[in-house]
Amino acid sequence: MGNAMTREIKRAESPMGTTPGYMPGFGNDFETEALPGALPSGQNSPQKCNYGLYAEQLSGTAFTAPRGQNERTWCYRIRPSVKHTGRFEKIDMPYWQSAPNIDPELISLGQYRWDPVPHTDAPLTFVTGMRTMTTAGDVNTQTGMAAHVYLANASMEDEYFFSADGELLVVPQEGLLRFHTELGTIDLAPKEIAILPRGMVYRVEVVEGPARGFVCENYGQKFDLPNRGPIGANCLANPRDFLTPVAAFEDREVPSTVTIKWCGQFHQTRIGHSPLDVVAWHGNYAPVKYDLNTYSPVGAILFDHPDPSIFTVLTAPSGQEGTANIDFVLFRERWMVAENTFRPPWYHKNVMSELMGNIYGQYDAKPQGFVPGGVSLHNCMLPHGPDAPAFEGASNAELAPVKLENTMSFMFETRFPQHLTAFAAREAPLQDDYIDCWDGIEKKFDGTPGEK
Ligand SMILES: [Fe+2]
């Protein structure tokens, strides 16, 4: 920890002028340079690049992916990436697990809930502090996901990381993180999210700690904005609220390590400089952040409760139309106005597997027990729904317009069953009594008509 302030980080001015350091838009074709004239004009790979830079393409999709999905970025860097790895040695990262990870001793079938994973005194970085809760699918076939809780109290100094296994969707709950990536710097606070693309190198500084949050590691096709259908061209997450950093680079010649996650295994390589040496870039494969407060929820305005897919922020397709590898869904402050309606989420069994996390406040279906930093899991075809007090309260409430205040939870929902890790089953603060929350639900039926 410590010397981050003495680093020289050269950063471009924002071309938009309004939000220093970021460019607005989702999946845009951006261009940015930290030194004037570093970006070639009119071509990608000139015979010689300005400043003696090397041109390199980073392909986030197959070359032949359809135009609307095709993502790549051209980087103009101090050294090509082949100089940012040497020989690899395998290292242990016992708490960061990948699918398939099916322990025959563990029971993933059940409704589970955890208190926040507690901070530790041991120094943990964003990488070494990753604690996998569930895995789904198969990292080797690029299907499925893993859900993690991260604990971070130490900055990565001359330590860099990238994952070949998928993009990371980061959902902070406590603390401030700064992601120094190859393509620029992202500051991330609670109520924001960030996406770090597959293959992108970065280090993570803990600006204010200890930091805790949630990560969805997406092994499959990238997150995209959902189609809105009849909702039209606006609301939900709007593209202009996504921010991609302007170019920033480190010209730093010091012994450094790069850790690489590849097919579920971790490898380390040693180099003599910072790999964050991209002086200019253009393209559409880039890290991005988003303020969840800009999410515009759409919902019921007369009766009944739409499916929670109405709250989808981002969706990662699976190849089967309409069935996501992952949906990222947000339950935030909103008005409840439906008439003659049971307003909380209804009782439910789902082919999709639902992992939820609480960012702050109180979730309407579970007034108690699901606390900020906590996690719950309702796996494939496992019933769930309001607990007894929530059911009784919502069944008897006077249905005036009510604003749900002080609430922000999310869901990572996947088509693949989620398997508990040994950490989630044995070390994390599992609530043994979660299933008892439905104990108080009464049989009201007695064969006679009328409301009970
Ligand atoms: Fe559900």
Tab-separated table of C-alpha atoms and ligand atoms in Angstrom:
chain	number	residue	atom	x	y	z
A	1	MET	CA	0.000	0.000	0.000
A	2	GLY	CA	1.100	3.571	-0.036
A	3	ASN	CA	2.975	4.872	-3.020
A	4	ALA	CA	0.095	5.142	-5.433
A	5	MET	CA	0.150	8.908	-5.084
A	6	THR	CA	3.728	9.050	-6.352
A	7	ARG	CA	2.922	7.263	-9.580
A	8	GLU	CA	2.771	9.326	-12.658
A	9	ILE	CA	-0.444	8.575	-14.458
A	10	LYS	CA	-1.001	10.473	-17.654
A	11	ARG	CA	-4.626	10.871	-18.532
A	12	ALA	CA	-6.414	12.456	-21.461
A	13	GLU	CA	-8.957	15.204	-20.976
A	14	SER	CA	-12.527	14.135	-21.511
A	15	PRO	CA	-13.596	15.126	-25.029
A	16	MET	CA	-17.067	15.896	-23.687
A	17	GLY	CA	-15.862	18.315	-21.061
A	18	THR	CA	-18.736	17.632	-18.653
A	19	THR	CA	-17.566	14.485	-16.884
A	20	PRO	CA	-13.800	14.631	-16.438
A	21	GLY	CA	-12.107	11.415	-17.336
A	22	TYR	CA	-15.054	9.608	-18.897
A	23	MET	CA	-16.860	9.346	-22.215
A	24	PRO	CA	-20.625	8.653	-22.214
A	25	GLY	CA	-22.333	5.846	-24.123
A	26	PHE	CA	-22.801	2.086	-24.116
A	27	GLY	CA	-20.815	0.103	-26.683
A	28	ASN	CA	-19.883	3.234	-28.590
A	29	ASP	CA	-16.900	3.377	-30.891
A	30	PHE	CA	-14.681	5.605	-28.769
A	31	GLU	CA	-11.330	7.238	-29.469
A	32	THR	CA	-9.059	8.835	-26.900
A	33	GLU	CA	-5.411	9.754	-26.525
A	34	ALA	CA	-3.365	10.760	-23.464
A	35	LEU	CA	-0.693	12.442	-25.611
A	36	PRO	CA	-1.519	14.598	-28.624
A	37	GLY	CA	-1.121	12.822	-31.932
A	38	ALA	CA	-0.671	9.365	-30.383
A	39	LEU	CA	-3.726	8.042	-32.190
A	40	PRO	CA	-3.158	7.369	-35.907
A	41	SER	CA	-5.764	8.983	-38.085
A	42	GLY	CA	-7.475	7.179	-40.927
A	43	GLN	CA	-5.901	3.771	-40.339
A	44	ASN	CA	-5.214	1.240	-37.579
A	45	SER	CA	-1.704	0.015	-38.239
A	46	PRO	CA	0.660	2.558	-39.815
A	47	GLN	CA	4.162	1.483	-40.785
A	48	LYS	CA	5.467	3.484	-37.841
A	49	CYS	CA	3.329	4.830	-34.977
A	50	ASN	CA	3.907	8.240	-33.426
A	51	TYR	CA	6.031	8.355	-30.225
A	52	GLY	CA	7.472	4.932	-31.134
A	53	LEU	CA	4.304	3.236	-29.915
A	54	TYR	CA	3.266	-0.265	-30.916
A	55	ALA	CA	-0.158	-0.905	-32.464
A	56	GLU	CA	-2.077	-3.882	-31.085
A	57	GLN	CA	-5.633	-5.104	-31.466
A	58	LEU	CA	-7.605	-6.554	-28.546
A	59	SER	CA	-10.475	-8.687	-29.859
A	60	GLY	CA	-13.365	-9.195	-27.449
A	61	THR	CA	-15.443	-11.118	-29.969
A	62	ALA	CA	-14.609	-13.443	-32.829
A	63	PHE	CA	-13.425	-11.535	-35.910
A	64	THR	CA	-16.558	-12.677	-37.691
A	65	ALA	CA	-19.128	-11.823	-34.998
A	66	PRO	CA	-22.119	-9.958	-36.437
A	67	ARG	CA	-21.559	-6.230	-36.756
A	68	GLY	CA	-23.904	-5.350	-33.885
A	69	GLN	CA	-21.985	-7.615	-31.483
A	70	ASN	CA	-18.472	-7.238	-32.859
A	71	GLU	CA	-16.134	-5.643	-30.319
A	72	ARG	CA	-12.459	-4.824	-30.624
A	73	THR	CA	-10.121	-2.054	-29.612
A	74	TRP	CA	-6.916	-0.827	-31.212
A	75	CYS	CA	-4.285	0.092	-28.623
A	76	TYR	CA	-1.188	2.244	-29.149
A	77	ARG	CA	1.188	1.258	-26.410
A	78	ILE	CA	4.731	1.595	-25.129
A	79	ARG	CA	5.351	-2.126	-25.499
A	80	PRO	CA	3.240	-4.820	-27.166
A	81	SER	CA	1.487	-7.187	-24.739
A	82	VAL	CA	3.913	-10.003	-25.539
A	83	LYS	CA	6.342	-8.027	-23.367
A	84	HIS	CA	3.850	-8.061	-20.498
A	85	THR	CA	4.097	-11.791	-19.897
A	86	GLY	CA	7.035	-14.129	-19.470
A	87	ARG	CA	6.992	-17.743	-18.402
A	88	PHE	CA	4.104	-18.662	-16.135
A	89	GLU	CA	4.000	-20.398	-12.806
A	90	LYS	CA	0.795	-21.656	-11.272
A	91	ILE	CA	-0.265	-20.047	-8.028
A	92	ASP	CA	-2.944	-20.890	-5.501
A	93	MET	CA	-6.055	-18.771	-5.218
A	94	PRO	CA	-8.088	-21.155	-3.094
A	95	TYR	CA	-11.118	-18.936	-2.538
A	96	TRP	CA	-11.674	-17.976	-6.181
A	97	GLN	CA	-13.384	-21.009	-7.678
A	98	SER	CA	-14.676	-21.698	-11.172
A	99	ALA	CA	-17.360	-23.912	-12.651
A	100	PRO	CA	-17.681	-26.810	-12.771
A	101	ASN	CA	-17.169	-26.973	-9.031
A	102	ILE	CA	-19.599	-29.546	-7.725
A	103	ASP	CA	-18.693	-30.897	-4.305
A	104	PRO	CA	-20.647	-34.136	-3.711
A	105	GLU	CA	-20.555	-33.455	0.017
A	106	LEU	CA	-22.464	-30.179	-0.292
A	107	ILE	CA	-26.175	-29.657	-0.778
A	108	SER	CA	-26.864	-26.866	-3.220
A	109	LEU	CA	-30.569	-27.707	-3.201
A	110	GLY	CA	-32.247	-25.390	-0.749
A	111	GLN	CA	-33.065	-21.793	-0.049
A	112	TYR	CA	-29.976	-20.131	1.360
A	113	ARG	CA	-29.145	-16.800	2.861
A	114	TRP	CA	-25.933	-15.354	4.238
A	115	ASP	CA	-25.005	-12.443	6.460
A	116	PRO	CA	-22.268	-10.185	5.062
A	117	VAL	CA	-18.926	-11.944	4.746
A	118	PRO	CA	-16.880	-10.251	7.492
A	119	HIS	CA	-13.736	-8.259	6.855
A	120	THR	CA	-10.427	-9.675	8.053
A	121	ASP	CA	-7.245	-8.191	9.473
A	122	ALA	CA	-5.170	-9.996	6.864
A	123	PRO	CA	-4.256	-7.839	3.860
A	124	LEU	CA	-6.481	-8.712	0.941
A	125	THR	CA	-6.497	-7.197	-2.502
A	126	PHE	CA	-9.419	-7.184	-4.917
A	127	VAL	CA	-7.973	-10.419	-6.356
A	128	THR	CA	-6.821	-12.287	-3.250
A	129	GLY	CA	-9.983	-11.161	-1.424
A	130	MET	CA	-12.348	-12.755	-3.953
A	131	ARG	CA	-14.620	-15.291	-2.222
A	132	THR	CA	-16.666	-17.449	-4.569
A	133	MET	CA	-20.177	-18.217	-3.326
A	134	THR	CA	-21.620	-20.137	-6.295
A	135	THR	CA	-20.576	-21.389	-9.698
A	136	ALA	CA	-22.789	-22.330	-12.650
A	137	GLY	CA	-22.129	-23.763	-16.089
A	138	ASP	CA	-18.593	-24.451	-17.259
A	139	VAL	CA	-15.732	-22.007	-17.606
A	140	ASN	CA	-14.110	-24.215	-20.240
A	141	THR	CA	-17.063	-24.007	-22.586
A	142	GLN	CA	-17.621	-20.301	-21.852
A	143	THR	CA	-21.092	-20.852	-20.439
A	144	GLY	CA	-22.459	-19.827	-17.067
A	145	MET	CA	-21.070	-17.665	-14.328
A	146	ALA	CA	-19.689	-17.439	-10.830
A	147	ALA	CA	-20.983	-15.219	-8.036
A	148	HIS	CA	-18.396	-13.801	-5.667
A	149	VAL	CA	-18.132	-11.541	-2.655
A	150	TYR	CA	-14.916	-9.508	-2.586
A	151	LEU	CA	-13.169	-8.137	0.482
A	152	ALA	CA	-10.391	-5.631	-0.183
A	153	ASN	CA	-8.328	-3.630	2.294
A	154	ALA	CA	-5.026	-3.410	0.375
A	155	SER	CA	-4.149	-1.845	-2.954
A	156	MET	CA	-2.433	-3.771	-5.725
A	157	GLU	CA	1.000	-2.176	-6.031
A	158	ASP	CA	3.015	-3.261	-9.061
A	159	GLU	CA	0.635	-6.219	-9.172
A	160	TYR	CA	-1.605	-6.549	-12.175
A	161	PHE	CA	-4.358	-8.951	-13.109
A	162	PHE	CA	-6.468	-10.095	-15.984
A	163	SER	CA	-8.971	-12.858	-16.538
A	164	ALA	CA	-9.272	-14.796	-19.761
A	165	ASP	CA	-12.282	-16.575	-18.273
A	166	GLY	CA	-14.831	-13.810	-18.551
A	167	GLU	CA	-15.815	-10.261	-17.848
A	168	LEU	CA	-16.366	-9.128	-14.266
A	169	LEU	CA	-19.465	-7.182	-13.293
A	170	VAL	CA	-18.515	-5.424	-10.034
A	171	VAL	CA	-21.223	-4.262	-7.610
A	172	PRO	CA	-19.650	-2.428	-4.640
A	173	GLN	CA	-21.409	-2.370	-1.301
A	174	GLU	CA	-18.782	-0.673	0.902
A	175	GLY	CA	-15.618	1.321	0.229
A	176	LEU	CA	-14.155	3.135	-2.758
A	177	LEU	CA	-12.099	1.374	-5.413
A	178	ARG	CA	-10.066	2.771	-8.276
A	179	PHE	CA	-9.546	0.455	-11.242
A	180	HIS	CA	-6.432	1.385	-13.177
A	181	THR	CA	-7.030	-0.429	-16.463
A	182	GLU	CA	-5.138	-0.583	-19.719
A	183	LEU	CA	-7.673	1.773	-21.276
A	184	GLY	CA	-8.101	4.258	-18.408
A	185	THR	CA	-9.122	4.768	-14.798
A	186	ILE	CA	-12.503	4.033	-13.229
A	187	ASP	CA	-13.463	5.206	-9.738
A	188	LEU	CA	-16.155	3.004	-8.266
A	189	ALA	CA	-18.393	3.610	-5.249
A	190	PRO	CA	-21.472	1.874	-3.855
A	191	LYS	CA	-24.593	2.417	-6.005
A	192	GLU	CA	-22.380	2.174	-9.089
A	193	ILE	CA	-21.356	-0.869	-11.124
A	194	ALA	CA	-18.447	-1.506	-13.460
A	195	ILE	CA	-17.698	-4.053	-16.151
A	196	LEU	CA	-14.108	-5.163	-16.673
A	197	PRO	CA	-13.830	-6.920	-20.015
A	198	ARG	CA	-12.291	-10.346	-20.526
A	199	GLY	CA	-8.572	-9.998	-21.191
A	200	MET	CA	-8.263	-6.391	-19.952
A	201	VAL	CA	-5.294	-5.835	-17.599
A	202	TYR	CA	-5.765	-3.767	-14.460
A	203	ARG	CA	-4.768	-3.176	-10.888
A	204	VAL	CA	-7.159	-2.131	-8.148
A	205	GLU	CA	-6.436	0.584	-5.622
A	206	VAL	CA	-8.399	0.710	-2.372
A	207	VAL	CA	-9.112	4.427	-2.044
A	208	GLU	CA	-11.331	4.038	0.993
A	209	GLY	CA	-11.466	0.718	2.773
A	210	PRO	CA	-12.174	-1.834	3.800
A	211	ALA	CA	-14.146	-2.479	0.644
A	212	ARG	CA	-16.724	-5.177	0.090
A	213	GLY	CA	-19.017	-5.942	-2.780
A	214	PHE	CA	-20.296	-8.517	-5.201
A	215	VAL	CA	-18.943	-9.752	-8.510
A	216	CYS	CA	-20.650	-11.649	-11.290
A	217	GLU	CA	-18.037	-13.381	-13.398
A	218	ASN	CA	-19.629	-13.910	-16.797
A	219	TYR	CA	-18.036	-16.807	-18.654
A	220	GLY	CA	-20.285	-16.336	-21.681
A	221	GLN	CA	-21.249	-13.733	-24.218
A	222	LYS	CA	-20.862	-10.168	-23.000
A	223	PHE	CA	-23.443	-8.201	-21.071
A	224	ASP	CA	-25.617	-6.042	-23.269
A	225	LEU	CA	-28.539	-3.723	-22.745
A	226	PRO	CA	-31.854	-5.601	-22.931
A	227	ASN	CA	-34.284	-4.956	-25.732
A	228	ARG	CA	-37.113	-2.779	-24.455
A	229	GLY	CA	-39.874	-4.069	-26.729
A	230	PRO	CA	-43.077	-2.064	-26.331
A	231	ILE	CA	-41.443	0.080	-23.621
A	232	GLY	CA	-39.832	1.931	-26.507
A	233	ALA	CA	-36.635	3.896	-26.828
A	234	ASN	CA	-36.225	5.162	-23.258
A	235	CYS	CA	-36.201	4.152	-19.568
A	236	LEU	CA	-34.573	1.242	-17.763
A	237	ALA	CA	-30.802	1.759	-18.239
A	238	ASN	CA	-30.140	4.477	-20.800
A	239	PRO	CA	-26.946	4.270	-22.881
A	240	ARG	CA	-25.805	7.819	-22.135
A	241	ASP	CA	-25.435	6.999	-18.441
A	242	PHE	CA	-22.664	4.468	-19.066
A	243	LEU	CA	-19.155	5.915	-18.777
A	244	THR	CA	-15.951	4.662	-20.345
A	245	PRO	CA	-12.630	6.118	-19.162
A	246	VAL	CA	-10.392	8.277	-21.315
A	247	ALA	CA	-6.921	6.964	-22.087
A	248	ALA	CA	-4.418	6.900	-19.208
A	249	PHE	CA	-1.050	5.198	-18.980
A	250	GLU	CA	1.834	4.472	-16.647
A	251	ASP	CA	5.429	4.722	-17.911
A	252	ARG	CA	6.888	2.836	-14.985
A	253	GLU	CA	9.990	0.605	-15.029
A	254	VAL	CA	9.788	-1.445	-11.825
A	255	PRO	CA	9.613	-5.179	-11.100
A	256	SER	CA	5.953	-6.181	-11.375
A	257	THR	CA	3.787	-9.273	-11.446
A	258	VAL	CA	0.876	-10.098	-13.686
A	259	THR	CA	-1.622	-12.671	-12.445
A	260	ILE	CA	-3.764	-14.354	-15.048
A	261	LYS	CA	-6.921	-16.358	-14.499
A	262	TRP	CA	-7.237	-18.861	-17.317
A	263	CYS	CA	-9.647	-21.840	-17.406
A	264	GLY	CA	-10.189	-21.562	-13.682
A	265	GLN	CA	-6.496	-21.689	-12.838
A	266	PHE	CA	-4.258	-18.877	-11.687
A	267	HIS	CA	-0.836	-18.155	-13.109
A	268	GLN	CA	1.747	-15.535	-12.371
A	269	THR	CA	4.422	-14.000	-14.551
A	270	ARG	CA	7.102	-11.426	-13.731
A	271	ILE	CA	7.946	-8.378	-15.810
A	272	GLY	CA	10.054	-5.255	-15.313
A	273	HIS	CA	7.494	-2.541	-15.976
A	274	SER	CA	3.849	-1.552	-15.785
A	275	PRO	CA	1.662	-3.209	-18.424
A	276	LEU	CA	-0.753	-0.266	-18.245
A	277	ASP	CA	1.069	1.437	-21.090
A	278	VAL	CA	-1.684	2.214	-23.605
A	279	VAL	CA	-1.178	5.860	-24.576
A	280	ALA	CA	-4.078	6.027	-27.026
A	281	TRP	CA	-6.862	3.736	-28.180
A	282	HIS	CA	-9.934	3.540	-30.327
A	283	GLY	CA	-12.665	0.943	-30.453
A	284	ASN	CA	-15.685	-0.432	-28.649
A	285	TYR	CA	-14.174	-3.091	-26.365
A	286	ALA	CA	-13.582	-1.147	-23.175
A	287	PRO	CA	-14.349	-1.020	-19.457
A	288	VAL	CA	-17.441	0.866	-18.401
A	289	LYS	CA	-19.170	2.079	-15.276
A	290	TYR	CA	-22.780	2.980	-14.554
A	291	ASP	CA	-24.568	4.820	-11.756
A	292	LEU	CA	-27.501	2.683	-10.563
A	293	ASN	CA	-29.288	5.865	-9.467
A	294	THR	CA	-29.814	6.657	-13.150
A	295	TYR	CA	-31.797	3.447	-13.683
A	296	SER	CA	-35.379	4.412	-14.565
A	297	PRO	CA	-37.681	1.623	-13.379
A	298	VAL	CA	-40.894	0.877	-15.225
A	299	GLY	CA	-43.698	-1.008	-13.487
A	300	ALA	CA	-47.360	-1.580	-12.781
A	301	ILE	CA	-49.630	1.454	-12.917
A	302	LEU	CA	-53.014	-0.245	-12.440
A	303	PHE	CA	-52.856	-3.821	-11.095
A	304	ASP	CA	-50.591	-6.864	-10.744
A	305	HIS	CA	-46.843	-7.103	-10.615
A	306	PRO	CA	-44.886	-7.638	-13.841
A	307	ASP	CA	-42.200	-10.307	-13.923
A	308	PRO	CA	-38.976	-9.027	-12.338
A	309	SER	CA	-37.384	-9.005	-15.791
A	310	ILE	CA	-38.968	-5.551	-16.027
A	311	PHE	CA	-36.059	-4.436	-13.803
A	312	THR	CA	-33.260	-5.843	-16.007
A	313	VAL	CA	-30.254	-3.550	-16.214
A	314	LEU	CA	-28.017	-5.762	-18.331
A	315	THR	CA	-28.450	-9.135	-19.988
A	316	ALA	CA	-25.896	-11.620	-21.239
A	317	PRO	CA	-27.421	-13.933	-23.842
A	318	SER	CA	-26.961	-17.688	-23.814
A	319	GLY	CA	-27.527	-18.546	-27.454
A	320	GLN	CA	-31.139	-19.558	-26.773
A	321	GLU	CA	-33.259	-16.572	-27.593
A	322	GLY	CA	-34.886	-14.979	-24.538
A	323	THR	CA	-33.083	-17.269	-22.074
A	324	ALA	CA	-30.177	-15.401	-20.566
A	325	ASN	CA	-26.884	-16.802	-19.496
A	326	ILE	CA	-27.168	-14.007	-16.922
A	327	ASP	CA	-29.569	-11.183	-16.224
A	328	PHE	CA	-28.479	-8.410	-13.889
A	329	VAL	CA	-31.657	-7.097	-12.268
A	330	LEU	CA	-32.054	-4.096	-9.942
A	331	PHE	CA	-34.668	-3.564	-7.218
A	332	ARG	CA	-34.408	0.095	-6.280
A	333	GLU	CA	-36.512	2.916	-4.860
A	334	ARG	CA	-39.834	3.165	-6.686
A	335	TRP	CA	-43.497	3.925	-6.256
A	336	MET	CA	-46.028	1.165	-5.649
A	337	VAL	CA	-49.459	2.209	-6.888
A	338	ALA	CA	-51.208	-0.949	-8.095
A	339	GLU	CA	-54.835	-1.368	-7.004
A	340	ASN	CA	-56.262	-4.580	-5.544
A	341	THR	CA	-52.853	-6.186	-5.844
A	342	PHE	CA	-50.487	-8.145	-3.659
A	343	ARG	CA	-47.626	-5.741	-4.213
A	344	PRO	CA	-44.442	-7.521	-3.082
A	345	PRO	CA	-42.843	-10.140	-5.361
A	346	TRP	CA	-45.212	-13.106	-5.568
A	347	TYR	CA	-44.463	-16.698	-4.585
A	348	HIS	CA	-42.340	-18.277	-7.232
A	349	LYS	CA	-40.579	-21.341	-8.668
A	350	ASN	CA	-38.233	-20.638	-11.542
A	351	VAL	CA	-36.215	-22.611	-14.077
A	352	MET	CA	-33.677	-19.778	-13.750
A	353	SER	CA	-31.456	-19.636	-10.648
A	354	GLU	CA	-31.598	-16.445	-8.634
A	355	LEU	CA	-28.789	-15.078	-6.485
A	356	MET	CA	-29.541	-11.797	-4.767
A	357	GLY	CA	-27.421	-9.268	-2.914
A	358	ASN	CA	-28.404	-6.281	-0.808
A	359	ILE	CA	-26.526	-3.038	-1.556
A	360	TYR	CA	-28.375	-0.955	1.035
A	361	GLY	CA	-31.660	-0.697	2.878
A	362	GLN	CA	-34.507	-3.150	3.202
A	363	TYR	CA	-35.886	-5.478	0.530
A	364	ASP	CA	-39.697	-5.452	0.384
A	365	ALA	CA	-40.245	-9.224	0.352
A	366	LYS	CA	-37.894	-9.812	3.302
A	367	PRO	CA	-38.179	-7.006	5.863
A	368	GLN	CA	-35.711	-8.777	8.147
A	369	GLY	CA	-32.646	-10.940	7.756
A	370	PHE	CA	-31.578	-9.880	4.266
A	371	VAL	CA	-29.155	-7.136	5.252
A	372	PRO	CA	-26.775	-4.903	3.270
A	373	GLY	CA	-23.822	-7.025	2.192
A	374	GLY	CA	-25.912	-10.167	2.557
A	375	VAL	CA	-26.639	-12.729	-0.156
A	376	SER	CA	-29.527	-15.098	-0.829
A	377	LEU	CA	-29.856	-17.981	-3.259
A	378	HIS	CA	-33.015	-19.459	-4.724
A	379	ASN	CA	-31.832	-22.173	-7.031
A	380	CYS	CA	-33.396	-23.795	-10.080
A	381	MET	CA	-37.016	-24.768	-9.272
A	382	LEU	CA	-36.707	-23.991	-5.556
A	383	PRO	CA	-39.797	-22.203	-4.210
A	384	HIS	CA	-39.405	-18.793	-2.611
A	385	GLY	CA	-41.383	-15.671	-1.871
A	386	PRO	CA	-42.474	-13.328	0.873
A	387	ASP	CA	-42.071	-14.381	4.470
A	388	ALA	CA	-45.065	-14.490	6.801
A	389	PRO	CA	-44.907	-10.872	8.041
A	390	ALA	CA	-44.434	-9.584	4.507
A	391	PHE	CA	-47.387	-11.656	3.285
A	392	GLU	CA	-49.689	-10.572	6.097
A	393	GLY	CA	-48.602	-6.965	5.825
A	394	ALA	CA	-49.081	-6.741	2.074
A	395	SER	CA	-52.358	-8.679	2.155
A	396	ASN	CA	-53.893	-6.262	4.642
A	397	ALA	CA	-52.262	-2.973	3.679
A	398	GLU	CA	-54.368	-0.067	2.614
A	399	LEU	CA	-53.378	0.312	-1.018
A	400	ALA	CA	-52.566	3.988	-1.214
A	401	PRO	CA	-49.612	4.996	-3.371
A	402	VAL	CA	-46.491	4.120	-1.394
A	403	LYS	CA	-42.910	4.930	-2.162
A	404	LEU	CA	-40.393	2.222	-1.380
A	405	GLU	CA	-37.532	4.229	0.073
A	406	ASN	CA	-34.073	3.211	1.197
A	407	THR	CA	-33.878	0.043	-0.842
A	408	MET	CA	-31.397	-1.239	-3.406
A	409	SER	CA	-30.908	-4.936	-4.039
A	410	PHE	CA	-29.929	-6.806	-7.147
A	411	MET	CA	-30.133	-10.256	-8.682
A	412	PHE	CA	-27.705	-12.301	-10.758
A	413	GLU	CA	-30.108	-14.668	-12.514
A	414	THR	CA	-28.762	-17.482	-14.679
A	415	ARG	CA	-30.261	-20.306	-16.707
A	416	PHE	CA	-27.710	-22.675	-15.108
A	417	PRO	CA	-28.131	-24.173	-11.617
A	418	GLN	CA	-25.811	-22.573	-9.090
A	419	HIS	CA	-23.602	-24.823	-6.975
A	420	LEU	CA	-22.379	-23.774	-3.554
A	421	THR	CA	-18.658	-23.577	-2.952
A	422	ALA	CA	-17.158	-25.056	0.195
A	423	PHE	CA	-16.592	-21.477	1.347
A	424	ALA	CA	-20.277	-20.611	0.968
A	425	ALA	CA	-21.411	-23.802	2.717
A	426	ARG	CA	-18.874	-23.972	5.518
A	427	GLU	CA	-17.032	-20.675	6.089
A	428	ALA	CA	-19.350	-17.853	5.038
A	429	PRO	CA	-21.952	-16.739	7.622
A	430	LEU	CA	-24.811	-18.945	6.422
A	431	GLN	CA	-28.096	-18.346	8.211
A	432	ASP	CA	-29.221	-21.774	9.357
A	433	ASP	CA	-32.715	-20.514	10.054
A	434	TYR	CA	-33.484	-18.839	6.718
A	435	ILE	CA	-35.962	-21.516	5.712
A	436	ASP	CA	-37.873	-20.849	8.951
A	437	CYS	CA	-38.929	-17.450	7.593
A	438	TRP	CA	-41.868	-19.216	5.939
A	439	ASP	CA	-42.908	-21.045	9.147
A	440	GLY	CA	-45.559	-18.546	10.081
A	441	ILE	CA	-47.505	-18.895	6.845
A	442	GLU	CA	-50.918	-20.249	7.766
A	443	LYS	CA	-53.376	-22.497	6.046
A	444	LYS	CA	-56.369	-20.234	5.586
A	445	PHE	CA	-58.464	-22.537	3.433
A	446	ASP	CA	-61.398	-24.173	5.176
A	447	GLY	CA	-63.613	-24.938	2.206
A	448	THR	CA	-65.817	-21.896	2.689
A	449	PRO	CA	-65.790	-19.052	0.158
A	450	GLY	CA	-64.730	-15.512	0.865
A	451	GLU	CA	-61.590	-13.633	1.735
A	452	LYS	CA	-59.627	-15.009	4.675
B	1	FE	FE	-37.931	-15.530	-8.040
